[in-house]
Amino acid sequence: MAPIFELVLADRSRVPMLDEMTIGRAPGNTLRLDDPAVSRRQARISVDGSGPILEDAGSRYGTWLDGQRIDGPTPLRDGSHIRIGNQELLVERRREEAEAGRTIVVRPAAGLPTHPRVGSGYALKRLEASEGPKRWVLRDLASDRFLRLSDADAELLQLLDGTRSMPELIRESERRSGETGPARLARLLSELAERGLLSGVEGAAPDQARGGRAQRLLAPREKTWAGAGRLFDRLYRLGGWRLFTRPALAAIAALVVAGVVVFPYLVVARYGTPFVVAQKVGIGGLVFLLGRFAVVAVHETAHGLTMASFGRRVHKAGVKLLLIFPYAYVDTSEAWFEPRRHRIAISAAGPVSDFSLGALFAVCCLALPAGAARDIFFQLAFAAYLGAFFNLNPFIERDGYQILVDLLREPGLRRRAREQFSRRLSGRGRAGDSQLLTRYAVFGVVWSVLAACFAAGMSLRYAPQLEQVAPEPVVWAALAAVWVGLFLPVIVVLGGPVRERRRSREA
């Protein structure tokens, strides 16, 4: 049995490290430290078969272990000293039964009521066993925040009715879950507090000011519409339901297959050039942009209609602006109340609509004679297929990623794979590392390299048009800058861990 480690605080109270926990100044952390030098979300500790792992969570002043600032996931050992702000925490191994025991004090986030109670207005549903250990879904009806719970967590949730004090809750959690009960209770209270699901506790708000002007600039601007659900329900009743009949689904599948054959032929046979209509880049770019808006509207409508087909309502839709790039979204969070196969269908509905529209436009392009009309349909097909492949990309958090997470039953797949990949590249791999996470991370790098190579190759087709409006050296300098930008994400992902590994070897 792996040893259990504890965090020893300044007042000598102890917090067992039995599961993932967060440390910071905000109310929603598992361990809250009231220190202005501590960030709202300072550090994270995870536990695997080899012991606890400490990682900085992007804090301003950093997290220090045994006098050294950590820059990645770092194992903790018995006797380690962690410095966070002006606070120093000691890591100690819990002694065996034959050894002298200690008093364990479980400290949930400061500011919790003495008799915790889950706020009114929530929904709780148990999904089928195939959903995995966390098959309970808790939803706050006011904020639309969700939380996944295990069977043991759901049992503890029923105790949070305001009639029991913290000592009583701790004793009951120990009776039900053994020595892991208090830590489980602390984590549950922390997660409920962070999401604003505890009565009398305000959920942690994003720390917008900490990142300064740059973080505020990168924060997306959002415009929401609360009436989207009624619109999708009405569209479904007025005839949208026909799209989900077997004949309609078979016709859509046949159209998608036809498009997968036709569009590559259009590209190879040079039926059109992206962003070019009647040999003009400006008009082609405008047509492409308008086509993307139309495809996005149909894409999000497909998500909404699929939600309606399962009896779920979209509570809001809207538009977000990230820098100068707008994108639309539909809130499908209520899909968490549905079985896994329904969630996959809801996520897949958008890309299926992209492929269907792309196929329709591609067939029209093939049937038309050479001219502006054919160029326009090529731009529309290109816009649809570009959106489909972007949304199916399993390495960014879009539809394809959500589908993959449900298929593999691996929550937090992208974050966990990135952390493990970085650790292994830097030479700090562990025997228990997941092969699935490693393969996912490697495929992600390969995908990014191939996509960058494809985009760089496509950019060469625009050199003749650009040379008509700018000198040749300027054109190639601009293309070179584009190529650097395409490969920069891969360089960033690989460069940091490789440099760290080299420094470790030199040391």
XYZ file of C-alpha atoms in Angstrom:
507
model
C 0.000 0.000 0.000
C 1.385 3.412 -0.963
C 2.198 5.680 1.992
C -0.116 8.582 2.786
C 1.446 12.044 2.954
C 0.183 15.070 4.860
C 0.696 18.816 4.643
C 1.679 20.278 8.022
C 0.551 23.902 8.352
C 2.009 26.647 10.512
C -0.458 25.929 13.335
C 0.575 22.223 13.208
C -2.749 21.132 11.798
C -2.536 18.516 9.079
C -4.187 18.077 5.701
C -3.980 14.565 4.211
C -3.040 14.419 0.518
C -5.305 11.624 -0.704
C -6.545 13.125 -3.950
C -6.032 16.167 -6.138
C -6.097 19.397 -4.163
C -5.554 23.069 -4.907
C -3.844 25.719 -2.779
C -4.464 29.448 -3.050
C -6.083 32.591 -1.714
C -9.518 32.180 -3.353
C -12.419 30.635 -1.405
C -12.763 27.706 -3.794
C -9.374 26.120 -3.047
C -9.040 22.897 -1.076
C -6.519 24.682 1.137
C -7.030 28.425 1.422
C -4.126 30.568 2.650
C -5.067 34.081 3.742
C -1.900 35.778 2.516
C -1.785 38.644 -0.032
C 1.457 37.208 -1.442
C -0.404 34.007 -2.382
C -2.185 33.946 -5.760
C -5.876 33.149 -5.987
C -4.977 29.768 -7.496
C -1.351 29.185 -6.491
C -0.512 25.488 -6.768
C -1.973 22.058 -7.371
C -1.092 18.723 -5.769
C -2.052 15.483 -7.480
C -1.545 11.968 -6.156
C -0.683 8.856 -8.164
C 0.798 5.471 -7.322
C 4.263 6.908 -6.711
C 3.160 9.667 -4.330
C 2.100 13.338 -4.376
C 3.146 15.672 -7.219
C 3.380 19.451 -6.743
C 2.816 21.865 -9.633
C 2.568 25.639 -9.823
C -0.801 26.797 -11.222
C 0.507 29.895 -13.000
C 1.036 32.017 -9.886
C 2.638 35.448 -9.995
C 5.553 34.847 -7.602
C 6.002 31.117 -8.097
C 5.973 28.056 -5.863
C 9.180 26.971 -4.115
C 10.200 23.471 -3.029
C 13.223 22.989 -0.770
C 14.591 26.400 -1.757
C 14.163 25.946 -5.523
C 11.415 27.485 -7.658
C 9.590 24.707 -9.511
C 8.787 25.035 -13.204
C 6.846 21.816 -13.757
C 5.280 18.850 -11.925
C 7.686 17.897 -9.116
C 7.448 14.870 -6.767
C 7.138 15.502 -3.032
C 8.925 13.435 -0.410
C 8.825 13.025 3.326
C 10.372 16.177 4.829
C 9.927 18.462 1.798
C 9.399 22.164 2.516
C 6.978 24.098 0.320
C 7.051 27.907 0.359
C 4.039 29.763 -1.021
C 4.030 33.520 -0.518
C 4.966 33.999 3.122
C 3.658 30.566 4.120
C 5.812 27.482 4.625
C 4.282 24.014 4.524
C 5.954 20.777 5.569
C 5.342 17.422 3.847
C 5.354 14.407 6.167
C 4.533 10.757 5.695
C 1.712 9.460 7.828
C 3.167 7.022 10.361
C 2.054 3.400 10.693
C -0.255 2.158 13.438
C 2.687 1.044 15.544
C 4.164 4.524 15.446
C 3.024 7.498 17.452
C -0.114 8.979 15.936
C -1.012 12.608 15.294
C -4.145 14.683 15.339
C -5.462 15.234 11.821
C -7.382 18.447 11.201
C -9.171 18.743 7.859
C -9.423 22.413 6.909
C -11.908 23.163 4.159
C -11.845 26.549 2.487
C -12.080 29.443 4.906
C -15.384 31.214 4.946
C -17.514 28.064 4.861
C -20.547 28.062 7.157
C -20.394 26.047 10.363
C -23.325 23.922 9.101
C -22.712 23.576 5.322
C -25.764 23.286 3.109
C -26.076 22.859 -0.637
C -27.947 25.840 -2.055
C -31.509 25.382 -3.269
C -32.244 25.102 -6.950
C -30.133 22.250 -8.232
C -30.603 19.022 -10.164
C -28.847 15.737 -9.427
C -28.875 12.754 -11.763
C -27.154 9.372 -11.743
C -26.026 8.166 -15.166
C -25.555 4.551 -16.203
C -22.613 2.574 -14.811
C -20.772 2.669 -18.158
C -20.130 6.389 -17.559
C -17.346 5.471 -15.147
C -16.784 6.174 -11.439
C -18.000 9.792 -11.589
C -21.454 9.094 -12.976
C -23.449 11.561 -10.877
C -24.093 14.992 -12.399
C -24.935 17.972 -10.176
C -26.232 21.079 -11.907
C -26.956 24.455 -10.348
C -30.129 25.742 -12.026
C -29.264 29.395 -11.490
C -25.679 29.491 -12.779
C -25.739 26.430 -15.084
C -22.578 25.155 -13.398
C -21.987 21.410 -13.379
C -20.042 19.042 -11.159
C -19.321 15.330 -11.704
C -19.476 13.178 -8.559
C -18.685 9.602 -7.603
C -21.092 7.391 -5.642
C -19.237 8.205 -2.408
C -19.360 11.949 -3.183
C -23.102 11.724 -3.871
C -23.615 10.063 -0.489
C -21.749 12.869 1.248
C -23.736 15.445 -0.727
C -26.947 14.186 0.883
C -25.491 15.055 4.294
C -25.052 18.735 3.386
C -28.543 19.804 4.417
C -27.511 22.375 7.048
C -28.380 20.204 10.057
C -24.866 18.863 10.733
C -21.835 20.771 11.983
C -18.376 20.331 10.478
C -17.188 17.968 13.266
C -20.299 15.852 12.759
C -19.749 15.774 8.997
C -16.114 14.733 9.470
C -17.072 11.892 11.819
C -19.802 10.714 9.434
C -17.439 10.846 6.456
C -14.919 8.727 8.391
C -17.650 6.219 9.255
C -18.719 5.880 5.613
C -15.403 6.103 3.756
C -12.775 5.271 6.343
C -9.599 7.331 6.638
C -10.135 8.841 3.180
C -13.505 10.283 4.233
C -12.332 13.638 5.686
C -10.187 14.390 2.636
C -13.071 13.456 0.334
C -15.373 15.750 2.317
C -12.846 18.611 2.135
C -12.500 18.209 -1.633
C -16.280 18.074 -2.120
C -16.832 21.215 -0.045
C -14.044 22.965 -1.944
C -15.523 22.096 -5.341
C -19.024 23.115 -4.262
C -17.735 26.415 -2.864
C -15.712 27.163 -5.979
C -18.782 26.728 -8.185
C -21.038 28.729 -5.881
C -23.131 25.661 -4.992
C -22.870 26.089 -1.209
C -25.451 28.287 0.440
C -23.911 31.524 1.702
C -20.608 31.070 -0.156
C -19.882 33.082 -3.266
C -18.131 31.120 -5.997
C -14.621 32.047 -6.997
C -14.583 34.621 -9.776
C -11.879 34.718 -12.420
C -8.911 36.824 -11.412
C -9.034 39.292 -14.276
C -6.714 41.831 -12.758
C -3.841 39.521 -11.979
C -2.660 39.199 -15.568
C -2.822 42.940 -16.145
C -3.658 44.529 -19.462
C -2.514 41.555 -21.565
C -4.810 39.096 -19.796
C -7.767 41.470 -20.042
C -7.057 41.896 -23.750
C -6.986 38.128 -24.311
C -10.176 37.545 -22.312
C -13.054 36.847 -24.734
C -15.909 39.347 -25.024
C -19.260 37.637 -25.007
C -22.752 38.529 -26.164
C -25.397 36.001 -25.139
C -28.976 35.312 -26.156
C -31.168 33.533 -23.612
C -34.010 32.802 -26.040
C -32.044 30.365 -28.209
C -33.584 27.310 -26.546
C -37.129 28.343 -27.468
C -36.049 28.904 -31.070
C -34.440 25.479 -31.408
C -37.435 23.781 -29.796
C -39.749 25.526 -32.244
C -37.579 24.660 -35.251
C -37.557 21.038 -34.128
C -41.356 20.896 -33.815
C -41.882 22.687 -37.152
C -40.019 20.028 -39.095
C -36.500 19.736 -37.737
C -37.439 16.356 -36.317
C -37.489 14.963 -39.874
C -33.684 15.306 -40.015
C -33.428 12.614 -37.337
C -35.500 9.989 -39.136
C -33.671 7.003 -40.631
C -34.230 8.003 -44.297
C -32.917 11.508 -43.625
C -29.864 10.239 -41.741
C -29.103 7.782 -44.570
C -29.371 10.598 -47.150
C -27.052 12.812 -45.084
C -24.523 9.988 -44.821
C -24.605 9.431 -48.596
C -24.123 13.167 -49.211
C -21.162 13.313 -46.835
C -19.492 10.342 -48.573
C -20.031 11.950 -51.995
C -18.451 15.176 -50.792
C -15.407 13.395 -49.394
C -14.793 12.074 -52.920
C -15.714 15.214 -54.890
C -13.892 17.939 -52.961
C -10.388 16.376 -53.156
C -10.971 15.986 -56.886
C -11.824 19.704 -57.138
C -8.568 20.588 -55.373
C -6.393 18.235 -57.444
C -8.042 19.281 -60.716
C -7.678 22.968 -59.716
C -11.347 23.814 -60.017
C -10.666 26.736 -57.700
C -8.158 28.442 -55.433
C -8.993 29.319 -51.818
C -9.916 33.016 -51.337
C -9.829 33.703 -55.101
C -12.957 34.533 -57.167
C -12.600 35.721 -60.768
C -8.836 35.941 -60.128
C -9.380 38.473 -57.346
C -8.209 37.710 -53.815
C -10.342 40.394 -52.123
C -13.661 39.181 -53.542
C -12.722 35.578 -52.833
C -11.859 36.395 -49.238
C -15.194 38.177 -48.756
C -17.133 35.219 -50.193
C -15.192 32.838 -47.949
C -15.912 34.973 -44.870
C -19.651 35.192 -45.631
C -19.681 31.462 -46.281
C -18.063 30.797 -42.915
C -20.745 32.841 -41.127
C -23.478 30.847 -42.871
C -21.809 27.503 -42.142
C -21.301 28.433 -38.480
C -24.994 29.349 -38.151
C -26.028 25.945 -39.515
C -23.380 24.219 -37.363
C -24.710 25.680 -34.122
C -28.313 25.070 -35.202
C -27.423 21.387 -35.664
C -26.206 21.238 -32.070
C -29.409 22.909 -30.867
C -31.732 20.630 -32.860
C -29.906 17.522 -31.629
C -30.322 18.736 -28.062
C -34.046 19.177 -28.732
C -34.255 15.666 -30.200
C -33.151 14.277 -26.820
C -35.565 16.499 -24.914
C -32.846 18.855 -23.656
C -32.949 22.622 -23.951
C -30.217 25.040 -24.925
C -30.254 27.709 -22.236
C -28.267 30.276 -24.149
C -26.325 30.916 -27.321
C -24.119 33.773 -28.320
C -21.068 35.213 -29.967
C -17.607 35.555 -28.456
C -14.872 37.873 -29.674
C -11.279 36.812 -29.014
C -9.023 39.683 -30.091
C -10.516 40.342 -33.561
C -11.744 36.787 -34.201
C -15.483 36.172 -33.668
C -17.005 32.753 -33.139
C -20.489 31.542 -32.221
C -21.441 28.951 -29.644
C -24.456 27.096 -28.291
C -24.546 26.066 -24.636
C -24.925 22.272 -24.674
C -23.954 21.778 -21.032
C -27.285 20.098 -20.267
C -26.048 17.215 -22.412
C -24.169 16.045 -19.308
C -27.499 14.666 -18.093
C -27.616 12.350 -21.121
C -25.880 8.991 -21.659
C -22.514 8.936 -23.327
C -23.853 7.956 -26.767
C -26.229 10.938 -26.723
C -23.410 13.307 -25.766
C -21.344 12.000 -28.676
C -24.279 12.571 -31.042
C -24.716 16.152 -29.814
C -21.007 16.889 -30.268
C -20.931 15.244 -33.712
C -23.990 17.114 -35.041
C -22.025 20.280 -35.819
C -19.214 18.649 -37.848
C -21.786 16.491 -39.690
C -23.590 19.665 -40.778
C -20.236 21.127 -41.953
C -19.489 18.037 -44.053
C -23.029 18.025 -45.465
C -22.891 21.657 -46.577
C -19.365 21.188 -47.930
C -20.542 18.225 -49.992
C -23.548 20.137 -51.340
C -21.389 23.098 -52.398
C -18.712 20.807 -53.863
C -21.227 18.951 -56.053
C -22.608 22.282 -57.292
C -19.049 23.458 -58.064
C -18.390 20.282 -60.067
C -21.566 20.732 -62.088
C -20.938 24.387 -63.038
C -18.828 25.614 -65.969
C -15.685 27.652 -65.348
C -16.407 31.158 -64.123
C -17.193 33.288 -61.094
C -20.163 31.120 -60.022
C -17.991 28.014 -59.847
C -15.324 29.948 -57.924
C -17.962 31.065 -55.416
C -19.207 27.535 -54.758
C -15.610 26.379 -54.346
C -15.079 29.053 -51.660
C -18.272 27.968 -49.902
C -17.231 24.305 -49.972
C -13.757 25.221 -48.766
C -15.253 27.264 -45.899
C -17.439 24.332 -44.834
C -14.672 21.723 -44.954
C -12.206 23.991 -43.192
C -14.732 24.397 -40.374
C -15.359 20.643 -40.259
C -11.686 19.757 -39.894
C -11.141 22.544 -37.370
C -14.045 21.374 -35.218
C -13.041 17.712 -35.489
C -9.465 18.443 -34.451
C -9.059 16.244 -31.343
C -6.196 18.350 -30.028
C -8.142 21.553 -29.341
C -11.212 21.716 -27.131
C -13.829 21.608 -29.879
C -16.341 18.960 -30.967
C -13.750 16.366 -31.975
C -12.039 16.611 -28.609
C -15.322 16.187 -26.732
C -16.160 13.132 -28.839
C -12.755 11.596 -28.128
C -13.004 12.260 -24.381
C -16.351 10.460 -24.279
C -15.111 7.570 -26.422
C -12.004 7.039 -24.275
C -13.704 7.946 -20.971
C -10.703 10.163 -20.174
C -11.775 13.485 -18.596
C -9.159 16.233 -18.730
C -7.412 14.327 -21.527
C -5.692 17.303 -23.148
C -4.368 18.845 -19.924
C -3.159 15.532 -18.502
C -1.502 14.491 -21.763
C 0.259 17.851 -22.089
C 1.555 17.702 -18.515
C 2.822 14.131 -18.856
C 4.392 14.792 -22.273
C 6.228 17.851 -20.959
C 7.442 15.898 -17.941
C 8.753 13.011 -20.050
C 10.462 15.320 -22.548
C 12.240 17.075 -19.705
C 13.548 13.725 -18.422
C 11.221 13.385 -15.434
C 9.045 10.536 -16.681
C 7.642 8.024 -14.202
C 7.078 4.286 -14.432
C 3.315 4.699 -14.047
C 2.893 7.151 -16.949
C -0.096 6.387 -19.173
C 0.687 5.056 -22.641
C -2.638 6.432 -23.874
C -1.727 9.960 -22.787
C 1.696 9.599 -24.398
C 0.216 8.472 -27.721
C -2.327 11.280 -27.648
C 0.389 13.884 -27.040
C 2.646 12.484 -29.787
C -0.209 12.351 -32.288
C -1.033 15.944 -31.355
C 2.488 17.105 -32.227
C 2.459 15.121 -35.491
C -0.968 16.547 -36.380
C 0.265 20.085 -35.741
C 3.375 19.573 -37.897
C 1.379 18.100 -40.792
C -1.228 20.872 -40.592
C 1.518 23.522 -40.597
C 3.209 21.864 -43.590
C -0.090 21.729 -45.486
C -0.838 25.389 -44.739
C 2.706 26.405 -45.738
C 2.358 24.493 -49.002
C -1.020 26.083 -49.750
C 0.420 29.544 -49.109
C 2.790 29.077 -52.060
C -0.201 29.184 -54.406
C -0.710 32.854 -53.527
C 2.809 33.992 -54.408
C 1.910 34.967 -58.020
C -1.088 37.068 -56.923
C 0.898 38.752 -54.147
C 3.800 39.558 -56.466
C 1.392 41.596 -58.605
C 0.855 44.057 -55.741
C 4.201 43.925 -53.855
C 7.920 43.427 -54.648
C 9.118 39.824 -54.674
C 11.407 40.152 -51.579
C 8.518 41.587 -49.574
C 6.217 38.745 -50.635
C 8.693 36.043 -49.610
C 9.477 37.807 -46.350
C 5.744 37.870 -45.567
C 5.376 34.181 -46.452
C 8.370 33.327 -44.266
C 6.767 35.168 -41.341
C 3.567 33.165 -41.892
C 5.540 29.894 -41.897
C 7.265 30.791 -38.640
C 3.866 31.522 -37.091
C 2.525 28.166 -38.277
C 5.337 26.188 -36.656
C 5.685 28.367 -33.545
C 3.155 26.383 -31.401
C 5.118 23.165 -32.000
C 8.394 24.919 -31.193
C 6.946 26.238 -27.919
C 5.587 22.811 -26.895
C 8.884 21.033 -27.559
C 11.385 23.770 -26.767
C 10.733 24.326 -23.058
C 11.009 20.688 -21.887
C 14.008 20.025 -24.163
C 15.859 23.042 -22.707
C 15.022 21.867 -19.190
C 16.380 18.403 -19.974
C 19.582 19.871 -21.373
C 20.071 22.047 -18.290
C 19.544 19.017 -16.049
C 22.176 17.038 -17.926
C 24.648 19.909 -17.769
C 24.044 20.274 -14.041
